[in-house]
PDB file of C-alpha atoms and ligand atoms in Angstrom:
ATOM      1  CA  UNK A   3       0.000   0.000   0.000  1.00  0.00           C
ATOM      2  CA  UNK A   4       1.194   3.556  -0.957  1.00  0.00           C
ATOM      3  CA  UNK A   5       2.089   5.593   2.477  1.00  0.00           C
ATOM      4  CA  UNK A   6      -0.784   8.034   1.313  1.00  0.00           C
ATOM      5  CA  UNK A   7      -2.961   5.126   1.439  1.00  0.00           C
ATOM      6  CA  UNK A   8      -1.827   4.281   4.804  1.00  0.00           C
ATOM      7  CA  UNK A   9      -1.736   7.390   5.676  1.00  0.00           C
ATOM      8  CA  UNK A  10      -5.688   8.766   4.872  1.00  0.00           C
ATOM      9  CA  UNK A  11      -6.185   4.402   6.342  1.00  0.00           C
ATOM     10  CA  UNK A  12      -4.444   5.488   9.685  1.00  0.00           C
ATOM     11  CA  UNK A  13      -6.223   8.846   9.696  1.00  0.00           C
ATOM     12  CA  UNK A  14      -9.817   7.886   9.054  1.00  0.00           C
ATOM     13  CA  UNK A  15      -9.582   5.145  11.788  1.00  0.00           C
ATOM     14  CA  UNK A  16      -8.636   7.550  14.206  1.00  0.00           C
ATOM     15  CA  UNK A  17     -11.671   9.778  13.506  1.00  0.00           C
ATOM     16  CA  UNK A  18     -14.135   7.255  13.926  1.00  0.00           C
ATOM     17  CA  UNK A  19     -12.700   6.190  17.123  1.00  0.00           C
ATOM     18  CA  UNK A  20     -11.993   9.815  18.479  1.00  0.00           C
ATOM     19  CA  UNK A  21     -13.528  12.508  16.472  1.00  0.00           C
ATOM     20  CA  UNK A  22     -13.314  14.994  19.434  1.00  0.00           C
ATOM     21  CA  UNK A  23      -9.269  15.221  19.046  1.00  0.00           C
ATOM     22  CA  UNK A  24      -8.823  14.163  15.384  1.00  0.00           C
ATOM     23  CA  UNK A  25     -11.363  16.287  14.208  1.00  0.00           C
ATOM     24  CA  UNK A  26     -11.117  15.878  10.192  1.00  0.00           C
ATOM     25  CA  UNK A  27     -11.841  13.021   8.201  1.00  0.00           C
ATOM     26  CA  UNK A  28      -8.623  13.165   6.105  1.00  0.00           C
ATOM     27  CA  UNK A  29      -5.107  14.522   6.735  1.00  0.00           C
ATOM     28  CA  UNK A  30      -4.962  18.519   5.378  1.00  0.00           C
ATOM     29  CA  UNK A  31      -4.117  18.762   1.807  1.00  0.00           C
ATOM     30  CA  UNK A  32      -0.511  20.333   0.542  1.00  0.00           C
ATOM     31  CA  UNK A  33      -1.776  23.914  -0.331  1.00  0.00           C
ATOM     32  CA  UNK A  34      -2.806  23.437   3.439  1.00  0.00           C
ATOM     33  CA  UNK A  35       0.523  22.441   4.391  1.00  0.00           C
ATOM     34  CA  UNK A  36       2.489  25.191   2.682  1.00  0.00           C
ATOM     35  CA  UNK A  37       0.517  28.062   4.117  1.00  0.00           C
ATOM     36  CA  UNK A  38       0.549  26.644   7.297  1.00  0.00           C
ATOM     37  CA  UNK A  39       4.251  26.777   6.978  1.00  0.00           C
ATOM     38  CA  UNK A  40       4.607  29.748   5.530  1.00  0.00           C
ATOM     39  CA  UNK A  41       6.758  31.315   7.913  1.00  0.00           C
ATOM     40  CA  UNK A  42       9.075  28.111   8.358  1.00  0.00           C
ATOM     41  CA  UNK A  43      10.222  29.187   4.635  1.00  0.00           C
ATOM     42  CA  UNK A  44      10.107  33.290   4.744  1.00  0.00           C
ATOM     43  CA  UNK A  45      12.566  33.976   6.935  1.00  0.00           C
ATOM     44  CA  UNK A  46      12.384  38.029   6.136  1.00  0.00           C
ATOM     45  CA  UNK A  47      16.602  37.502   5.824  1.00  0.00           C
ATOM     46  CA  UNK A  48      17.060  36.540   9.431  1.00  0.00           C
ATOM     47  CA  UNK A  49      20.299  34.194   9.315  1.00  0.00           C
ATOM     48  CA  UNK A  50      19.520  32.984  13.352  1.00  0.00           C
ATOM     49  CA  UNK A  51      18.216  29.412  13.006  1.00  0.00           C
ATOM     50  CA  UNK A  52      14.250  28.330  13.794  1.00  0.00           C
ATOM     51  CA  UNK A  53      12.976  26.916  17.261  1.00  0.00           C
ATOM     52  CA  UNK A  54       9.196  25.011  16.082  1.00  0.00           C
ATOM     53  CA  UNK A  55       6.728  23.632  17.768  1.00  0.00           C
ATOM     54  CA  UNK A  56       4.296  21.320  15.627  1.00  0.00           C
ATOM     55  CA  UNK A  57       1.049  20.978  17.621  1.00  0.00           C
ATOM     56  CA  UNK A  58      -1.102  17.966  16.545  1.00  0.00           C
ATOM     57  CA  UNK A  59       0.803  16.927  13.922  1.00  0.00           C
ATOM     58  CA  UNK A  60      -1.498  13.535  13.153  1.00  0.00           C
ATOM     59  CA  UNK A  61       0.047  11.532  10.607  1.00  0.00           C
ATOM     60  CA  UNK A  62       2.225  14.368   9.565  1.00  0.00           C
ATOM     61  CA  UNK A  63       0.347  16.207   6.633  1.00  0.00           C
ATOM     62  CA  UNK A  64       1.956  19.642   7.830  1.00  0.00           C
ATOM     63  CA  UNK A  65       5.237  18.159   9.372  1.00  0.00           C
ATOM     64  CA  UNK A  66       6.388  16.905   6.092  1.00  0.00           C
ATOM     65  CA  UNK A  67       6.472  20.525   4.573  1.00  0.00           C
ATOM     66  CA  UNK A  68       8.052  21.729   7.838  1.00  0.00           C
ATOM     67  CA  UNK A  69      10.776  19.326   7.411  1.00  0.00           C
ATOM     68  CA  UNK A  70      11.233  20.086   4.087  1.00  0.00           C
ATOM     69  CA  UNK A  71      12.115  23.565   4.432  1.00  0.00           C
ATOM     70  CA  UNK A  72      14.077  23.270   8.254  1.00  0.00           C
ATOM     71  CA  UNK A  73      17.820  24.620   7.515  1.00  0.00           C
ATOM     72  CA  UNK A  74      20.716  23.469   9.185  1.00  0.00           C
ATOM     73  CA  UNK A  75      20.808  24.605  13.273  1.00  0.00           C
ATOM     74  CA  UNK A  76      16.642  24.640  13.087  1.00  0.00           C
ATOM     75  CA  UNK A  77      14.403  22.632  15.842  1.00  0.00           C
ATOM     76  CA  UNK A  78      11.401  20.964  15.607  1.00  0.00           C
ATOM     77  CA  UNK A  79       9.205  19.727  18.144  1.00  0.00           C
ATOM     78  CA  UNK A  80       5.975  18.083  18.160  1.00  0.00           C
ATOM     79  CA  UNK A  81       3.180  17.110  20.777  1.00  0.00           C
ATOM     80  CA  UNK A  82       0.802  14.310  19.841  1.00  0.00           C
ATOM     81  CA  UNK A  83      -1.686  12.799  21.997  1.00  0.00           C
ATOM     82  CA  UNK A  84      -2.212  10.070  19.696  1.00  0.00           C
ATOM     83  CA  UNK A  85      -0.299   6.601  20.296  1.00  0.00           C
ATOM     84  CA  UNK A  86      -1.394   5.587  16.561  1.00  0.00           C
ATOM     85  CA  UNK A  87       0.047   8.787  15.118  1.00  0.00           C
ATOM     86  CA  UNK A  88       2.855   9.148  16.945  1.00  0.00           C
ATOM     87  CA  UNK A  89       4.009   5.483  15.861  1.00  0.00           C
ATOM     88  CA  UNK A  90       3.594   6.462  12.779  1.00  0.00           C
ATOM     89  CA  UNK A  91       5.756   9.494  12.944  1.00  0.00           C
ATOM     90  CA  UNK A  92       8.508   7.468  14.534  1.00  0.00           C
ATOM     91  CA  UNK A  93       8.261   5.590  11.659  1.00  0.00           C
ATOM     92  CA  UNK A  94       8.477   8.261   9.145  1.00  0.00           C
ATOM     93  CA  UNK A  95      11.763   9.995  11.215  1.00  0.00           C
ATOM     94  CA  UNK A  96      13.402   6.330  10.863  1.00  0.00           C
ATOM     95  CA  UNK A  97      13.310   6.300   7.154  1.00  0.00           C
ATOM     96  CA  UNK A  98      11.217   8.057   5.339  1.00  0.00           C
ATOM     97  CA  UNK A  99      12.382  11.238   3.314  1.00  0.00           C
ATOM     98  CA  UNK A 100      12.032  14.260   3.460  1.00  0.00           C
ATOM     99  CA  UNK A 101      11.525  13.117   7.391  1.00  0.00           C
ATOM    100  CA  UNK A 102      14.744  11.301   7.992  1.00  0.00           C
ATOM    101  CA  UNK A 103      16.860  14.071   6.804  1.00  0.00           C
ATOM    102  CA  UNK A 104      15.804  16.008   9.530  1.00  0.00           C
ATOM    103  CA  UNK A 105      15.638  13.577  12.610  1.00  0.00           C
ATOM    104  CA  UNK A 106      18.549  14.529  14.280  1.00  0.00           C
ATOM    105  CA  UNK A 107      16.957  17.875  14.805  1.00  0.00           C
ATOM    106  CA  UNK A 108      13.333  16.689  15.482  1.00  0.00           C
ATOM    107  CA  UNK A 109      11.907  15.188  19.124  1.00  0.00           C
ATOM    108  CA  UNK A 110       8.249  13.901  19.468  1.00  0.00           C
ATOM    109  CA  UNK A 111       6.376  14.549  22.407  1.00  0.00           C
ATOM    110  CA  UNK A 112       4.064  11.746  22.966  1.00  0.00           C
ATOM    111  CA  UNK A 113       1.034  14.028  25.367  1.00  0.00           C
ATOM    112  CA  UNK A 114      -0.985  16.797  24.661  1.00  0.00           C
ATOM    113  CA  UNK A 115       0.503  20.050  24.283  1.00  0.00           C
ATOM    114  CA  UNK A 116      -1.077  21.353  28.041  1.00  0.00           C
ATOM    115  CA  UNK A 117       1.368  18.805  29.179  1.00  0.00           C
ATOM    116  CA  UNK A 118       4.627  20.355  27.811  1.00  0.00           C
ATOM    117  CA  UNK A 119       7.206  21.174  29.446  1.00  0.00           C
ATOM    118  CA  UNK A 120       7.775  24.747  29.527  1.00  0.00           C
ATOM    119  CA  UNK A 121      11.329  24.737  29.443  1.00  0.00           C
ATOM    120  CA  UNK A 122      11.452  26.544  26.067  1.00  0.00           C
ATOM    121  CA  UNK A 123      10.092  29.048  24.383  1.00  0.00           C
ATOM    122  CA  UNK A 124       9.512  28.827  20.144  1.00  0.00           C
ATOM    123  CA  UNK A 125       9.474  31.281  16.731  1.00  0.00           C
ATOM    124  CA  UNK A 126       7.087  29.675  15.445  1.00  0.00           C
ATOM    125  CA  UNK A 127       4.259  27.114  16.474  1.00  0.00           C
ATOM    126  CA  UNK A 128       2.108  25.845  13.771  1.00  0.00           C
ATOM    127  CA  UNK A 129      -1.669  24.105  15.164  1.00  0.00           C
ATOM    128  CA  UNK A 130      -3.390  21.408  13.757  1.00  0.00           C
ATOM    129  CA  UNK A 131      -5.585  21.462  16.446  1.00  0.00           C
ATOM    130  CA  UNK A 132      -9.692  20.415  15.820  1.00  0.00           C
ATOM    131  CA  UNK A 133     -10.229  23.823  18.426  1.00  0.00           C
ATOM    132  CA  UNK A 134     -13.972  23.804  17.080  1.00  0.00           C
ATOM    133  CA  UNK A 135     -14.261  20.182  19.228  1.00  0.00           C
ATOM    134  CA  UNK A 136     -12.950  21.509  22.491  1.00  0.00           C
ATOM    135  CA  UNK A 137     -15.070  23.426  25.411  1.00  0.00           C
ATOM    136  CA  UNK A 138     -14.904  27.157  25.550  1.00  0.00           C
ATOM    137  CA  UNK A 139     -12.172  27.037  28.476  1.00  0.00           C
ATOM    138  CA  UNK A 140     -10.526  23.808  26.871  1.00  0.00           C
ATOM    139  CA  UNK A 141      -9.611  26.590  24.022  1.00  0.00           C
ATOM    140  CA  UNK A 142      -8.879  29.973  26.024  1.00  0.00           C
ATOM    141  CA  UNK A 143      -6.841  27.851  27.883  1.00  0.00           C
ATOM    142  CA  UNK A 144      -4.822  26.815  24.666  1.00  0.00           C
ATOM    143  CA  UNK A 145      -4.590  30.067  23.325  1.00  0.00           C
ATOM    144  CA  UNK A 146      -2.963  30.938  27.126  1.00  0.00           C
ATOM    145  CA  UNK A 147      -0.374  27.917  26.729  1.00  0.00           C
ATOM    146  CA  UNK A 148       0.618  29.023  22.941  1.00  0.00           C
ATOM    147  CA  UNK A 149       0.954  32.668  24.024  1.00  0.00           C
ATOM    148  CA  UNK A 150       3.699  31.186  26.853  1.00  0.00           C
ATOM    149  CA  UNK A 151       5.496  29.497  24.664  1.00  0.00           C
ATOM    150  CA  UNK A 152       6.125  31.381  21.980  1.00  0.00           C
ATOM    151  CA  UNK A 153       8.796  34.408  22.096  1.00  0.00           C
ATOM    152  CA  UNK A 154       8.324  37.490  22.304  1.00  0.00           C
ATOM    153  CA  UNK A 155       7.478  38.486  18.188  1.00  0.00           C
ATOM    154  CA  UNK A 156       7.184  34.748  17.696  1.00  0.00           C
ATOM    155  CA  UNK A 157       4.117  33.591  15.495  1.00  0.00           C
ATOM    156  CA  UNK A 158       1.306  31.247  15.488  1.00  0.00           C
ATOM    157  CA  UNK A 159      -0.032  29.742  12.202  1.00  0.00           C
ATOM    158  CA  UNK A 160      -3.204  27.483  12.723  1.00  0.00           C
ATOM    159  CA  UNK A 161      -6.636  26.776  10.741  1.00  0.00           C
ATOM    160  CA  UNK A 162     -10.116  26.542  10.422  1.00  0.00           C
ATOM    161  CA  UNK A 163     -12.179  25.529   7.935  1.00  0.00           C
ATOM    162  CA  UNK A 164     -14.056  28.126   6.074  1.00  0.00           C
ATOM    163  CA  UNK A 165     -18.188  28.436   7.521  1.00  0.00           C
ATOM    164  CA  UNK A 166     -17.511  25.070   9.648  1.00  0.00           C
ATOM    165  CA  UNK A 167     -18.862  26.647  12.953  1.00  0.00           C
ATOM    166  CA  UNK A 168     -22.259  28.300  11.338  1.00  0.00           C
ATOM    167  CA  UNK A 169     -22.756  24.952   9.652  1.00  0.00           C
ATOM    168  CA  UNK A 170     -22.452  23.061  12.849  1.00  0.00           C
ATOM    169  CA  UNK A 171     -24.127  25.418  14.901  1.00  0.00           C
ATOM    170  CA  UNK A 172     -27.378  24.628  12.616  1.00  0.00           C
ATOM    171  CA  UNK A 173     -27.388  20.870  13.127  1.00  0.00           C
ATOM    172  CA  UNK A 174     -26.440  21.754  17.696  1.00  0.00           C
ATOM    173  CA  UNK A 175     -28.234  21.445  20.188  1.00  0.00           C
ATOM    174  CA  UNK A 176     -28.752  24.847  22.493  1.00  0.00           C
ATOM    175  CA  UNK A 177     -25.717  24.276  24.274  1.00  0.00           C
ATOM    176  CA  UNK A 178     -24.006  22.845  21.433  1.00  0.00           C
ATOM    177  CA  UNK A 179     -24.495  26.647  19.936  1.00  0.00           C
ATOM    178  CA  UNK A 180     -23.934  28.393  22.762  1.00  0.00           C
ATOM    179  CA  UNK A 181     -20.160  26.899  22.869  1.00  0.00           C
ATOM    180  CA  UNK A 182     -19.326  27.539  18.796  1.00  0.00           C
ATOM    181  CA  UNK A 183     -20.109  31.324  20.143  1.00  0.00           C
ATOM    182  CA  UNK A 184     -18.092  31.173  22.987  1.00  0.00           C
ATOM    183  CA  UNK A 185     -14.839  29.606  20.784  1.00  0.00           C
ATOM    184  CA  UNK A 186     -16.165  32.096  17.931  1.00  0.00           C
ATOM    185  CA  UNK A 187     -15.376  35.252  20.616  1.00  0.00           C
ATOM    186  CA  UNK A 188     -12.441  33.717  21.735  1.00  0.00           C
ATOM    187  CA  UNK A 189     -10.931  32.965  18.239  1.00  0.00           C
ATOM    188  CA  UNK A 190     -12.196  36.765  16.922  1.00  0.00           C
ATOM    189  CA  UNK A 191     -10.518  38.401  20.471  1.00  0.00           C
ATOM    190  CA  UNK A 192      -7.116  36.556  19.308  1.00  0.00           C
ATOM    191  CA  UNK A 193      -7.003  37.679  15.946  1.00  0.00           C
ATOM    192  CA  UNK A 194      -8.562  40.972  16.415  1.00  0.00           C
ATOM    193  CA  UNK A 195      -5.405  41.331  18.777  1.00  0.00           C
ATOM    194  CA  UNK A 196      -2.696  39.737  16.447  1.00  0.00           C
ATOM    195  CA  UNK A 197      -3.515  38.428  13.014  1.00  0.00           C
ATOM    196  CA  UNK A 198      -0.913  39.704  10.820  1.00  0.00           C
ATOM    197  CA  UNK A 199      -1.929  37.728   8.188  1.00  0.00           C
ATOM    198  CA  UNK A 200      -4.721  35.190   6.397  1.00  0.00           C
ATOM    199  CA  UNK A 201      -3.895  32.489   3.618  1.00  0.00           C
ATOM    200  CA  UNK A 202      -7.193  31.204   1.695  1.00  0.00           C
ATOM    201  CA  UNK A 203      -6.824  27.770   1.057  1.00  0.00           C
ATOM    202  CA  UNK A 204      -9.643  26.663  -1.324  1.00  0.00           C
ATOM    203  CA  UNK A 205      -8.230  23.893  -2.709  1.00  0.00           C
ATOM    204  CA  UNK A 206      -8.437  22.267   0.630  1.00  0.00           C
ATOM    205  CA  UNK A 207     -11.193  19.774   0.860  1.00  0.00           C
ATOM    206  CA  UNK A 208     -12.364  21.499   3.041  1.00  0.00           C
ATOM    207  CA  UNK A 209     -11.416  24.851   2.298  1.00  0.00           C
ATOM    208  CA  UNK A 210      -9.828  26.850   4.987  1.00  0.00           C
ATOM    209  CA  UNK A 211      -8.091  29.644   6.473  1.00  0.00           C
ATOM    210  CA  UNK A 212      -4.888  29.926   7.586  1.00  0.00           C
ATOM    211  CA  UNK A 213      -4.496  32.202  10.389  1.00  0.00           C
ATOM    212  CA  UNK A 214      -1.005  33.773  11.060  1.00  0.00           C
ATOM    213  CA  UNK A 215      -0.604  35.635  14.720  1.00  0.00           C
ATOM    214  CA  UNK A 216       1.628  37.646  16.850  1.00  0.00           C
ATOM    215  CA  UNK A 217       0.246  38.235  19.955  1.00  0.00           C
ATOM    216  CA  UNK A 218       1.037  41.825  21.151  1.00  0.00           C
ATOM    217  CA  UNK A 219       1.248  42.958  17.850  1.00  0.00           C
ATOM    218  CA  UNK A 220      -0.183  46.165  17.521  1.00  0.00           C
ATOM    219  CA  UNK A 221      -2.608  45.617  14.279  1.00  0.00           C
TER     220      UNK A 221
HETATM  221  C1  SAM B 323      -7.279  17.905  12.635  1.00  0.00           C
HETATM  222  S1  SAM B 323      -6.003  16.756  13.098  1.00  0.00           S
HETATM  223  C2  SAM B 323      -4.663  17.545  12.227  1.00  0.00           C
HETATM  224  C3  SAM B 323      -3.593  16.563  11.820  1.00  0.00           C
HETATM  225  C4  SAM B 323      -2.531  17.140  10.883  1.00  0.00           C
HETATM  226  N1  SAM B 323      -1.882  18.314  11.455  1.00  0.00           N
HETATM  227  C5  SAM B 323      -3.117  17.492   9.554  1.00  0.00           C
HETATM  228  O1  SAM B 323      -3.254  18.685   9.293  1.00  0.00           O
HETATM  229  O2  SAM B 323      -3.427  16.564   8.776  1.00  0.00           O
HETATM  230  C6  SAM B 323      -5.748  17.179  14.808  1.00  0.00           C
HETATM  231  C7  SAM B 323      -4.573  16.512  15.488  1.00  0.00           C
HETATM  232  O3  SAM B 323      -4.400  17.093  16.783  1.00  0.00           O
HETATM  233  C8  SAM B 323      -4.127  16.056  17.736  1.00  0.00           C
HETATM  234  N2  SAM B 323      -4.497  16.595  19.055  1.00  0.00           N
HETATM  235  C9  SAM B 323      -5.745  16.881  19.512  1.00  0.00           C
HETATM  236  N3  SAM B 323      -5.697  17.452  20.728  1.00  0.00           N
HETATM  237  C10 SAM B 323      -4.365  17.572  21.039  1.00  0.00           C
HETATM  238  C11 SAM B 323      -3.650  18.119  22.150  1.00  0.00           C
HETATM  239  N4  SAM B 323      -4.310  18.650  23.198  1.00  0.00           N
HETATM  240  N5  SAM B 323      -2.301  18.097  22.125  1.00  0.00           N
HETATM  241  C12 SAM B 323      -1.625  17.554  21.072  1.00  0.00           C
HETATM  242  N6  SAM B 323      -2.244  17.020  19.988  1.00  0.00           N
HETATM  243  C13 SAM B 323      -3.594  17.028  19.967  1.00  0.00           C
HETATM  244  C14 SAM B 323      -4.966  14.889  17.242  1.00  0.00           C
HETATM  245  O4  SAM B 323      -4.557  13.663  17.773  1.00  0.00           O
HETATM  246  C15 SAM B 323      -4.756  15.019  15.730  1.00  0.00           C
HETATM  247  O5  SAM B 323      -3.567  14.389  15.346  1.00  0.00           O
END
């Protein structure tokens, strides 16, 4: 089997067994990658090398364009909660290009990211994170950890998919609505603070944004 096969296998398995943290039916597409890595490739000129911090990388989609673009001196972390997708990362770091030429400078954090060590701060962390599953606090509180642990003028690239939260809201419950709202407040109140800039992905199935934020930025 092809290791996209095995990959999208890998990934839909996971969804049906926990949609809450896998959130999408099939790993993001590549336009999807390269926005979300964006700033992993414009460097604006600065020679100092990258600190990253992949956050749900699933069967690594995203990573692969991160590691395709990480120069010499560059780190990359990444926090999974998934034992199925962190496997198969090993995996992929063991011997599968463009992931094994970067191992040496990669390390895989098997938990979820509230449970990283905050021994280090990043430039960039880039989110894969289903943040339209989680409770209102469940997301404040991982806007609160990313803010931490990036430094000072570091940025955060994550997505959403384009209309997802007024099409879910339709088929919720009350409660189910009232907590889209809350994460669509908390979501504006982030950008609205720091978005300095939005990728359109529409050849994304489904299409999304990419939003890029520096928090203290003023806009
Ligand atoms: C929507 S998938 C994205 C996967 C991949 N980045 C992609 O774009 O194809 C969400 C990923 O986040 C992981 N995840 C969910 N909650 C997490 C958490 N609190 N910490 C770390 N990873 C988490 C899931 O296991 C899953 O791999």
């Amino acid at each position: 089997m092809s290791n996209w096969w095995s990959e999208v296998r890998t990934f839909v398995r996971e969804y049906r067994t926990n949609f809450k943290h896998t959130g999408a039916v099939l790993p993001s597409g590549s336009s999807l990658g390269k926005a979300l890595t964006r700033f992993v490739r414009k460097r604006d000129g600065a020679t100092a090398p990258l600190a990253i911090l992949e956050v749900g990388p699933g069967t690594g989609a995203v990573t692969r364009h991160i590691a395709a673009s990480l120069q010499a001196g560059d780190v990359l972390h990444l926090s999974e909660l998934n034992t199925s997708f962190v496997e198969l990362l090993r995996k992929r770091f063991d011997h599968q290009p463009p992931f094994c030429n970067v191992a040496e400078q990669v390390r895989v954090f098997h938990g979820p990211v509230e449970e990283l060590p905050h021994d280090m701060q990043y430039d960039l962390i880039i989110s894969g994170l289903p943040l339209n599953n989680f409770n209102v606090d469940e997301v404040e509180h991982i806007f609160g950890i990313f803010q931490k642990l990036l430094k000072p003028g570091g940025t955060l690239s994550f997505f959403e998919y384009i209309g997802i939260r007024k099409v879910r809201a339709m088929v919720s419950d009350a409660p189910g609505k009232e907590r889209l709202r809350g994460i669509a407040r908390c979501m504006e109140g982030v950008l609205q603070r720091g978005e300095i800039h939005r990728d359109h992905v529409w050849p994304n199935v489904p299409p999304a944004y990419v939003h890029h934020v520096r928090f203290g930025c003023d806009k």
